[in-house]
Amino acid sequence: MEWSGEASVMTQQRHGENAVILTVLTREAGLIRGLVPGGASARRAAMLQPGNRISLRWRARLEDQLGTFSVEPARARPGLLSGADALAGVNAVTALLAYALPERDPHPRLADATEALLDLIDAGSDWAEVYLHWEMRLLDELGFGLDLTSCAVTGARQGLAYVSPRSGRAVSAQAAGEWAPRLLPLPAMLGGQGNGGLADALAVTGHFLATRLAEVHAGKPLPPARARLVARLTASPPANGW
């Protein structure tokens, strides 16, 4: 079996004295894992950093084997190491993908969204809201997508204020009634009439990542890297700039 193309590094794990087991995200084949002989050397360490683009060839005798990578650099993303926020971002993205996606199950739209997000982080752009919508895309690609376009009770598209924590459907303020305290607030950032910001929006996606992806799909807690990123993105700025 053989595959070749470009991919972004997700994770690497030391294997023996000189090799690493590399997990990469490809558009055409999804996540692929393989052994990189000599991958633990100092010369290759920078090339195999999570988030970097590499050109590789994967070979295995049988399809279900780990296989071996031959690797060449394609495009580095040095900005991913430029600061604590950027590093937290790439760590969360790569950890969630390695956690959530089965091997060799292609998700081209998610791969495209991931590459665009990593490029924004690398460029030092304002990427927090893009990350939020990337989490929405991740849920959708895994079959856990939220329907926030209309009220689950009335079908109305106006006045949406809540999300059902069970169905993932939007609920209008009028339809919620006495059930409102049991629902999740739907902030404007996700199409609701609420005033909540990024923290409230990430609380919504976080709820469904935890209850649908972690509990139902993976059966284990979410990677801690996600919580660390959310803490950084939603931290209040210090008063008076101090």
Short mmCIF file of C-alpha atoms in Angstrom, two decimals:
data_model
loop_
_atom_site.label_atom_id
_atom_site.label_comp_id
_atom_site.label_asym_id
_atom_site.label_seq_id
_atom_site.Cartn_x
_atom_site.Cartn_y
_atom_site.Cartn_z
CA MET A 1 0.00 0.00 0.00
CA GLU A 2 1.25 3.49 -0.81
CA TRP A 3 0.08 7.11 -0.51
CA SER A 4 1.87 10.37 -1.26
CA GLY A 5 0.98 14.03 -0.96
CA GLU A 6 1.12 17.01 1.38
CA ALA A 7 -0.16 17.08 4.94
CA SER A 8 0.03 19.06 8.17
CA VAL A 9 1.65 17.54 11.23
CA MET A 10 -0.76 16.82 14.08
CA THR A 11 1.25 14.90 16.66
CA GLN A 12 4.56 13.11 17.05
CA GLN A 13 5.58 10.46 19.56
CA ARG A 14 9.10 9.22 20.22
CA HIS A 15 9.62 5.61 19.18
CA GLY A 16 12.83 3.91 20.19
CA GLU A 17 16.07 5.86 20.07
CA ASN A 18 15.84 7.64 16.74
CA ALA A 19 12.35 7.28 15.27
CA VAL A 20 9.02 9.02 15.85
CA ILE A 21 5.44 7.97 15.16
CA LEU A 22 3.90 10.84 13.22
CA THR A 23 0.20 11.63 12.83
CA VAL A 24 -0.66 13.94 9.94
CA LEU A 25 -3.86 15.41 8.51
CA THR A 26 -4.38 15.05 4.76
CA ARG A 27 -7.25 16.40 2.68
CA GLU A 28 -7.61 13.24 0.61
CA ALA A 29 -7.10 10.49 3.20
CA GLY A 30 -7.82 12.04 6.60
CA LEU A 31 -5.50 11.24 9.47
CA ILE A 32 -2.57 8.97 8.67
CA ARG A 33 -0.05 7.58 11.17
CA GLY A 34 3.35 6.27 10.25
CA LEU A 35 6.87 5.71 11.47
CA VAL A 36 9.58 8.23 10.55
CA PRO A 37 13.02 6.61 10.91
CA GLY A 38 15.46 9.20 12.20
CA GLY A 39 12.61 11.56 12.97
CA ALA A 40 13.89 12.23 16.49
CA SER A 41 17.08 13.85 15.23
CA ALA A 42 17.71 17.52 15.90
CA ARG A 43 17.88 18.15 12.16
CA ARG A 44 14.32 16.97 11.64
CA ALA A 45 12.78 18.31 14.86
CA ALA A 46 11.83 21.71 13.40
CA MET A 47 10.30 20.19 10.28
CA LEU A 48 8.07 17.83 12.28
CA GLN A 49 6.60 20.48 14.61
CA PRO A 50 2.78 20.31 14.87
CA GLY A 51 1.12 22.57 12.32
CA ASN A 52 3.93 22.49 9.74
CA ARG A 53 3.19 21.39 6.19
CA ILE A 54 5.25 18.48 4.91
CA SER A 55 5.49 16.44 1.73
CA LEU A 56 5.48 12.74 2.41
CA ARG A 57 5.15 9.24 1.07
CA TRP A 58 3.53 6.53 3.17
CA ARG A 59 4.23 2.87 2.50
CA ALA A 60 2.97 -0.29 4.18
CA ARG A 61 2.80 -3.93 3.17
CA LEU A 62 -0.82 -4.16 4.33
CA GLU A 63 -3.45 -1.44 4.64
CA ASP A 64 -3.96 -1.95 8.39
CA GLN A 65 -0.25 -1.69 9.24
CA LEU A 66 1.37 1.39 10.77
CA GLY A 67 3.53 1.96 7.70
CA THR A 68 6.58 4.15 7.18
CA PHE A 69 6.85 7.79 6.11
CA SER A 70 9.53 9.38 4.00
CA VAL A 71 9.28 13.10 4.70
CA GLU A 72 10.41 16.37 3.12
CA PRO A 73 9.59 19.94 4.19
CA ALA A 74 6.81 21.76 2.31
CA ARG A 75 5.93 24.90 4.27
CA ALA A 76 6.84 25.87 7.81
CA ARG A 77 4.48 27.90 9.99
CA PRO A 78 6.91 29.65 12.37
CA GLY A 79 4.17 31.94 13.68
CA LEU A 80 2.63 29.00 15.52
CA LEU A 81 5.49 29.28 17.99
CA SER A 82 5.45 33.08 18.21
CA GLY A 83 3.53 33.40 21.46
CA ALA A 84 1.52 31.65 24.15
CA ASP A 85 -1.85 32.19 22.45
CA ALA A 86 -0.64 30.86 19.10
CA LEU A 87 0.95 27.83 20.75
CA ALA A 88 -2.22 27.14 22.74
CA GLY A 89 -4.22 27.40 19.52
CA VAL A 90 -2.22 24.92 17.49
CA ASN A 91 -2.04 22.55 20.46
CA ALA A 92 -5.83 22.58 20.84
CA VAL A 93 -6.52 22.12 17.13
CA THR A 94 -4.08 19.26 16.65
CA ALA A 95 -5.06 17.54 19.91
CA LEU A 96 -8.79 17.67 19.10
CA LEU A 97 -8.30 16.29 15.60
CA ALA A 98 -6.05 13.46 16.76
CA TYR A 99 -8.59 12.70 19.49
CA ALA A 100 -11.77 12.87 17.42
CA LEU A 101 -11.03 11.59 13.92
CA PRO A 102 -10.63 7.93 13.04
CA GLU A 103 -7.63 7.10 10.90
CA ARG A 104 -7.94 7.22 7.13
CA ASP A 105 -11.42 8.72 7.19
CA PRO A 106 -11.28 11.79 4.91
CA HIS A 107 -13.03 15.03 5.88
CA PRO A 108 -11.93 17.46 3.14
CA ARG A 109 -14.04 20.41 4.33
CA LEU A 110 -12.70 20.05 7.87
CA ALA A 111 -9.17 19.72 6.50
CA ASP A 112 -9.62 22.92 4.49
CA ALA A 113 -11.01 24.74 7.53
CA THR A 114 -8.08 23.49 9.60
CA GLU A 115 -5.49 24.70 7.09
CA ALA A 116 -7.17 28.12 6.92
CA LEU A 117 -7.21 28.39 10.72
CA LEU A 118 -3.57 27.37 11.06
CA ASP A 119 -2.63 29.95 8.43
CA LEU A 120 -4.43 32.67 10.41
CA ILE A 121 -2.68 31.69 13.63
CA ASP A 122 0.64 31.60 11.80
CA ALA A 123 0.03 35.08 10.37
CA GLY A 124 -0.78 36.56 13.77
CA SER A 125 -4.29 37.54 12.65
CA ASP A 126 -7.35 37.75 14.91
CA TRP A 127 -8.38 34.09 14.81
CA ALA A 128 -10.45 33.47 17.97
CA GLU A 129 -13.86 33.66 16.27
CA VAL A 130 -12.59 31.53 13.38
CA TYR A 131 -11.55 28.92 15.95
CA LEU A 132 -15.10 28.97 17.38
CA HIS A 133 -16.58 28.21 13.97
CA TRP A 134 -13.91 25.56 13.43
CA GLU A 135 -15.28 23.77 16.51
CA MET A 136 -18.76 24.03 14.98
CA ARG A 137 -17.39 22.46 11.79
CA LEU A 138 -15.75 19.66 13.80
CA LEU A 139 -19.07 18.82 15.46
CA ASP A 140 -20.87 18.91 12.12
CA GLU A 141 -18.34 16.67 10.37
CA LEU A 142 -18.65 14.04 13.10
CA GLY A 143 -22.44 13.98 12.87
CA PHE A 144 -23.08 16.09 15.97
CA GLY A 145 -23.87 19.38 14.22
CA LEU A 146 -26.02 22.02 15.87
CA ASP A 147 -29.12 23.48 14.20
CA LEU A 148 -29.21 27.14 15.21
CA THR A 149 -31.19 28.46 12.24
CA SER A 150 -34.74 28.17 13.59
CA CYS A 151 -36.67 27.51 16.79
CA ALA A 152 -37.12 23.81 17.56
CA VAL A 153 -40.61 24.52 18.99
CA THR A 154 -42.16 27.09 16.65
CA GLY A 155 -39.92 27.07 13.58
CA ALA A 156 -39.40 30.82 13.92
CA ARG A 157 -36.11 32.27 12.70
CA GLN A 158 -36.29 35.43 14.79
CA GLY A 159 -35.83 35.92 18.51
CA LEU A 160 -33.57 32.89 18.97
CA ALA A 161 -32.15 33.07 22.48
CA TYR A 162 -31.32 29.57 23.69
CA VAL A 163 -29.96 26.16 22.66
CA SER A 164 -31.38 22.89 23.88
CA PRO A 165 -28.54 21.05 25.66
CA ARG A 166 -30.01 17.74 24.52
CA SER A 167 -31.01 18.27 20.89
CA GLY A 168 -28.60 21.04 19.88
CA ARG A 169 -31.54 22.99 18.40
CA ALA A 170 -32.15 26.69 18.87
CA VAL A 171 -35.13 27.87 20.93
CA SER A 172 -36.73 31.31 20.81
CA ALA A 173 -37.16 33.40 23.94
CA GLN A 174 -40.94 33.23 23.55
CA ALA A 175 -41.01 29.44 23.20
CA ALA A 176 -38.58 28.80 26.06
CA GLY A 177 -40.95 30.00 28.78
CA GLU A 178 -40.35 28.36 32.15
CA TRP A 179 -37.76 26.04 30.58
CA ALA A 180 -35.33 28.89 29.95
CA PRO A 181 -33.15 28.19 33.05
CA ARG A 182 -32.50 24.67 31.73
CA LEU A 183 -31.33 25.87 28.31
CA LEU A 184 -27.97 27.20 27.14
CA PRO A 185 -27.85 30.90 26.22
CA LEU A 186 -27.39 31.46 22.48
CA PRO A 187 -25.00 34.41 22.02
CA ALA A 188 -25.07 36.75 19.04
CA MET A 189 -21.78 35.25 17.83
CA LEU A 190 -23.73 32.07 17.03
CA GLY A 191 -26.79 33.82 15.62
CA GLY A 192 -28.76 34.45 18.81
CA GLN A 193 -30.23 37.64 20.21
CA GLY A 194 -28.15 37.41 23.39
CA ASN A 195 -25.30 39.75 24.20
CA GLY A 196 -22.84 37.08 25.29
CA GLY A 197 -19.41 37.03 23.68
CA LEU A 198 -16.76 34.49 22.86
CA ALA A 199 -16.80 32.85 26.30
CA ASP A 200 -20.53 32.11 26.02
CA ALA A 201 -20.16 30.81 22.46
CA LEU A 202 -17.29 28.51 23.42
CA ALA A 203 -19.37 27.29 26.36
CA VAL A 204 -22.00 26.16 23.85
CA THR A 205 -19.57 24.29 21.60
CA GLY A 206 -17.74 22.98 24.67
CA HIS A 207 -20.95 21.49 26.05
CA PHE A 208 -21.56 19.49 22.89
CA LEU A 209 -17.93 18.51 22.48
CA ALA A 210 -18.10 17.10 26.01
CA THR A 211 -21.52 15.44 25.87
CA ARG A 212 -21.62 14.24 22.28
CA LEU A 213 -18.03 13.80 21.19
CA ALA A 214 -16.34 12.86 24.47
CA GLU A 215 -19.07 10.89 26.24
CA VAL A 216 -20.87 9.30 23.29
CA HIS A 217 -18.24 9.04 20.57
CA ALA A 218 -14.84 8.79 22.22
CA GLY A 219 -15.72 7.59 25.72
CA LYS A 220 -12.95 9.63 27.34
CA PRO A 221 -12.44 13.25 28.41
CA LEU A 222 -11.58 15.97 25.94
CA PRO A 223 -7.88 16.78 25.55
CA PRO A 224 -6.79 19.29 28.23
CA ALA A 225 -5.34 21.48 25.45
CA ARG A 226 -8.85 22.63 24.59
CA ALA A 227 -9.55 23.90 28.12
CA ARG A 228 -6.18 25.66 28.22
CA LEU A 229 -6.94 27.48 24.98
CA VAL A 230 -10.42 28.53 26.09
CA ALA A 231 -8.97 29.89 29.33
CA ARG A 232 -6.54 32.04 27.35
CA LEU A 233 -9.08 33.25 24.79
CA THR A 234 -11.68 34.20 27.38
CA ALA A 235 -9.43 35.67 30.09
CA SER A 236 -10.38 39.23 31.03
CA PRO A 237 -7.72 41.81 30.13
CA PRO A 238 -5.99 43.29 33.17
CA ALA A 239 -7.33 46.62 34.41
CA ASN A 240 -5.45 49.76 33.25
CA GLY A 241 -3.29 47.65 30.99
CA TRP A 242 -1.40 46.06 33.92
#
